Amino acid sequence: MKAIKNIFPLGFPWQTQDPFLFCVYHYDQYPKGKEDMSPAVSLEGRTLGNDFTVKDGFRMYHGRTIPGFPYHPHRGFETITIANKGYCDHSDSLGSAGRFGEGDVQWMTAGRGVQHSEMFPLLKTEEENPLELFQIWLNLPKADKFVDPHFAMLWHEDIPVVVEENSKVKVIAGDYKGIAALKPAPNSWAVNPVNEVAIWNIHIDANTEYVLPAAKNEVNRTLYFYEGDSIEINDQKIAPNYGVELVSNNEVKIKVGNKSAHFLMLQGKAIEEPIAKHGPFVMNTHEEIEQAMDEYRLTQFGGWPWPHADNVHTKDKGRFAKFPDGTVIEK
């Protein structure tokens, strides 16, 4: 049976299908950190503030001292950030904050508008600080574009991981063989099971076969092969750093080569509404984009309650989440 619709190379960011807007994979081999959590190597020769070129194994992005993304606004969609390795420091205009990593996931609904920063503090001074992080943008339908912003943390201790004979599947959203993910944000497209939104991080052992289960219906499904040697789907060989758009309502058999294979899978029913995008704003019309820009200029979406645009929490802080009502959870 036909399994593959399309195969495409993975760029920066990765190509996505409705209801997903954007997906980027950050893998940076950050060096040892200084006491101020910046890289303990020279930053000479980098275009600081806009450093997206891999140099000595890492990028600084928009960070000038500590790598990451200083404050910036969003409206009209959700961000889902998976920090498999390393740490991310979150701060936002709601007063929310957090440090998450080593498998934690942050789920943020921007809705009518929020500012946030995402910085990558290099906490270890005696060893390297590798970072592996996915950020996924999940669209909101027109009816939910102006919902209140929402901030949630999915701790890795609570996220279901299904371990089978030759595979391990981290279930971040959706249902995997009857194992349900933690609840998504309350206004997310992922809330309604009819939409079959799924986000799975899949690891398959070398020289084995794995069967990706079918969805109930034909929805958009993309498998991103980001680490490994080679795989075969329906006798078609696929190299790493390629994405595969799949027929979702058929099982798919994957044969793995001489190295273990790592995948991210994004799946969901399309929203099928007009999309108008401008940088960090995603609406349905150009007029709504202009409105978002005007409102941001006037209100800053609540302002910035933190001392620095590239706010980073203290070095001795562990994993934690602070919510807009002042509640703090420490791990």
Coordinates of N, CA, C and O in Angstrom, one line a residue, residues 239-300:
A239 N 17.7 9.0 3.4 CA 18.9 9.4 4.2 C 18.5 10.3 5.3 O 17.4 10.8 5.3
P240 N 19.3 10.4 6.3 CA 19.0 11.4 7.4 C 19.0 12.8 6.9 O 19.4 13.1 5.8
N241 N 18.3 13.6 7.7 CA 18.1 15.1 7.4 C 17.1 15.2 6.2 O 17.3 16.1 5.4
Y242 N 16.2 14.3 6.1 CA 15.1 14.4 5.2 C 13.8 14.2 6.0 O 13.7 13.5 7.0
G243 N 12.7 14.9 5.5 CA 11.4 14.7 6.0 C 10.5 13.9 5.0 O 10.8 13.9 3.8
V244 N 9.5 13.2 5.6 CA 8.7 12.3 4.7 C 7.2 12.6 5.1 O 6.8 12.5 6.2
E245 N 6.5 13.1 4.1 CA 5.0 13.2 4.3 C 4.4 11.9 4.0 O 4.6 11.3 3.0
L246 N 3.6 11.4 5.0 CA 3.1 10.0 5.0 C 1.6 10.0 4.8 O 0.9 10.9 5.3
V247 N 1.1 8.9 4.2 CA -0.3 8.6 4.3 C -0.6 8.2 5.8 O 0.0 7.3 6.3
S248 N -1.5 8.9 6.4 CA -1.6 8.7 7.9 C -2.5 7.5 8.3 O -2.3 7.0 9.4
N249 N -3.4 7.1 7.5 CA -4.4 6.1 8.0 C -3.9 4.7 7.5 O -4.7 3.7 7.5
N250 N -2.6 4.5 7.2 CA -2.0 3.2 7.0 C -0.9 3.0 7.9 O -0.2 4.0 8.2
E251 N -0.7 1.8 8.4 CA 0.6 1.5 9.2 C 1.7 1.7 8.2 O 1.6 1.5 7.0
V252 N 2.9 2.1 8.7 CA 4.1 2.3 7.9 C 5.2 1.5 8.6 O 5.5 1.7 9.7
K253 N 5.8 0.6 7.8 CA 6.9 -0.2 8.3 C 8.2 0.5 7.9 O 8.5 0.9 6.8
I254 N 9.1 0.7 9.0 CA 10.3 1.4 8.8 C 11.5 0.5 9.1 O 11.5 -0.1 10.2
K255 N 12.4 0.3 8.2 CA 13.6 -0.6 8.4 C 14.7 0.4 8.7 O 15.0 1.3 7.9
V256 N 15.4 0.1 9.7 CA 16.5 1.0 10.2 C 17.9 0.4 9.9 O 18.1 -0.8 10.0
G257 N 18.8 1.2 9.4 CA 20.2 0.8 9.0 C 21.1 0.5 10.2 O 20.6 0.2 11.3
N258 N 22.3 0.8 10.0 CA 23.4 0.3 11.0 C 23.5 1.2 12.2 O 24.3 1.0 13.1
K259 N 22.8 2.3 12.2 CA 22.8 3.2 13.4 C 21.3 3.4 13.9 O 20.4 3.4 13.0
S260 N 21.2 3.7 15.1 CA 19.8 3.9 15.6 C 19.3 5.2 14.9 O 20.0 6.1 14.5
A261 N 18.0 5.2 14.7 CA 17.3 6.3 14.0 C 16.4 7.1 14.9 O 15.7 6.6 15.7
H262 N 16.5 8.4 14.8 CA 15.7 9.3 15.6 C 14.8 10.2 14.8 O 15.3 10.8 13.7
F263 N 13.6 10.3 15.2 CA 12.5 11.0 14.4 C 11.7 11.9 15.3 O 11.5 11.6 16.5
L264 N 11.2 13.0 14.7 CA 10.1 13.7 15.2 C 8.9 13.5 14.3 O 9.1 13.6 13.1
M265 N 7.8 13.2 14.9 CA 6.6 13.1 14.0 C 5.5 14.2 14.4 O 5.2 14.3 15.6
L266 N 5.1 14.9 13.4 CA 4.0 15.9 13.6 C 2.8 15.5 12.8 O 2.9 15.2 11.6
Q267 N 1.6 15.5 13.4 CA 0.4 15.0 12.8 C -0.8 15.8 13.3 O -0.8 16.2 14.4
G268 N -1.7 16.1 12.4 CA -2.9 16.7 12.8 C -3.9 17.0 11.6 O -3.4 17.1 10.5
K269 N -5.1 17.2 11.9 CA -6.1 17.6 11.0 C -5.9 19.0 10.6 O -5.6 19.9 11.5
A270 N -5.9 19.3 9.3 CA -5.7 20.7 8.9 C -6.8 21.6 9.3 O -8.0 21.3 9.4
I271 N -6.4 22.9 9.7 CA -7.4 23.9 10.1 C -8.1 24.5 8.9 O -9.3 24.8 8.9
E272 N -7.3 24.5 7.8 CA -7.9 24.9 6.5 C -8.5 26.3 6.5 O -9.7 26.5 6.1
E273 N -7.8 27.3 7.1 CA -8.2 28.7 7.1 C -7.1 29.5 6.4 O -5.9 29.1 6.4
P274 N -7.4 30.7 5.9 CA -6.4 31.6 5.3 C -5.3 31.9 6.4 O -5.7 32.0 7.6
I275 N -4.1 32.0 6.0 CA -3.0 32.3 6.9 C -2.3 33.5 6.4 O -1.9 33.6 5.2
A276 N -2.2 34.5 7.3 CA -1.4 35.7 7.0 C -0.3 35.8 8.1 O -0.6 35.7 9.3
K277 N 1.0 35.8 7.6 CA 2.1 35.7 8.6 C 3.0 36.9 8.4 O 3.3 37.4 7.2
H278 N 3.5 37.4 9.5 CA 4.5 38.5 9.4 C 5.4 38.3 10.7 O 5.0 38.6 11.8
G279 N 6.6 37.7 10.5 CA 7.4 37.4 11.6 C 6.7 36.6 12.7 O 6.3 35.5 12.5
P280 N 6.6 37.2 13.9 CA 6.1 36.5 15.0 C 4.5 36.5 15.1 O 4.0 36.1 16.2
F281 N 3.8 37.1 14.1 CA 2.4 37.2 14.1 C 1.8 36.3 13.1 O 2.3 36.3 11.9
V282 N 0.8 35.5 13.4 CA 0.1 34.6 12.5 C -1.4 34.8 12.6 O -2.0 34.4 13.6
M283 N -2.0 35.4 11.6 CA -3.4 35.7 11.7 C -4.1 35.2 10.4 O -3.5 34.4 9.7
N284 N -5.3 35.7 10.1 CA -6.0 35.2 8.9 C -6.0 36.2 7.8 O -6.2 35.8 6.6
T285 N -5.8 37.5 8.1 CA -5.8 38.5 7.1 C -4.6 39.5 7.3 O -4.1 39.6 8.4
H286 N -4.3 40.2 6.2 CA -3.2 41.2 6.3 C -3.6 42.3 7.3 O -2.8 42.9 8.0
E287 N -4.9 42.7 7.3 CA -5.4 43.7 8.1 C -5.2 43.3 9.6 O -4.9 44.2 10.4
E288 N -5.4 42.0 9.9 CA -5.2 41.6 11.3 C -3.7 41.6 11.7 O -3.4 41.9 12.9
I289 N -2.8 41.4 10.7 CA -1.4 41.6 11.0 C -1.1 43.0 11.3 O -0.3 43.3 12.3
E290 N -1.6 44.0 10.5 CA -1.4 45.4 10.8 C -1.9 45.8 12.2 O -1.3 46.5 12.9
Q291 N -3.1 45.2 12.5 CA -3.7 45.5 13.8 C -2.7 45.0 14.9 O -2.5 45.6 15.9
A292 N -2.2 43.8 14.7 CA -1.3 43.2 15.7 C 0.0 44.1 15.9 O 0.4 44.3 17.0
M293 N 0.5 44.6 14.8 CA 1.7 45.4 14.9 C 1.4 46.7 15.6 O 2.2 47.2 16.4
D294 N 0.2 47.3 15.3 CA -0.2 48.5 16.0 C -0.4 48.3 17.5 O 0.1 49.1 18.3
E295 N -1.0 47.3 17.8 CA -1.3 47.0 19.3 C 0.0 46.7 20.0 O 0.2 47.2 21.1
Y296 N 0.9 46.0 19.3 CA 2.2 45.7 20.0 C 3.0 47.0 20.2 O 3.6 47.2 21.3
R297 N 3.0 47.9 19.2 CA 3.7 49.2 19.4 C 3.1 50.0 20.6 O 3.8 50.7 21.3
L298 N 1.8 49.9 20.7 CA 1.1 50.7 21.8 C 1.2 50.1 23.2 O 1.4 50.8 24.2
T299 N 1.0 48.7 23.2 CA 0.9 48.1 24.5 C 2.1 47.2 24.9 O 2.2 46.8 26.1
Q300 N 2.9 46.9 24.0 CA 4.0 45.9 24.2 C 3.5 44.6 24.8 O 4.2 43.8 25.5

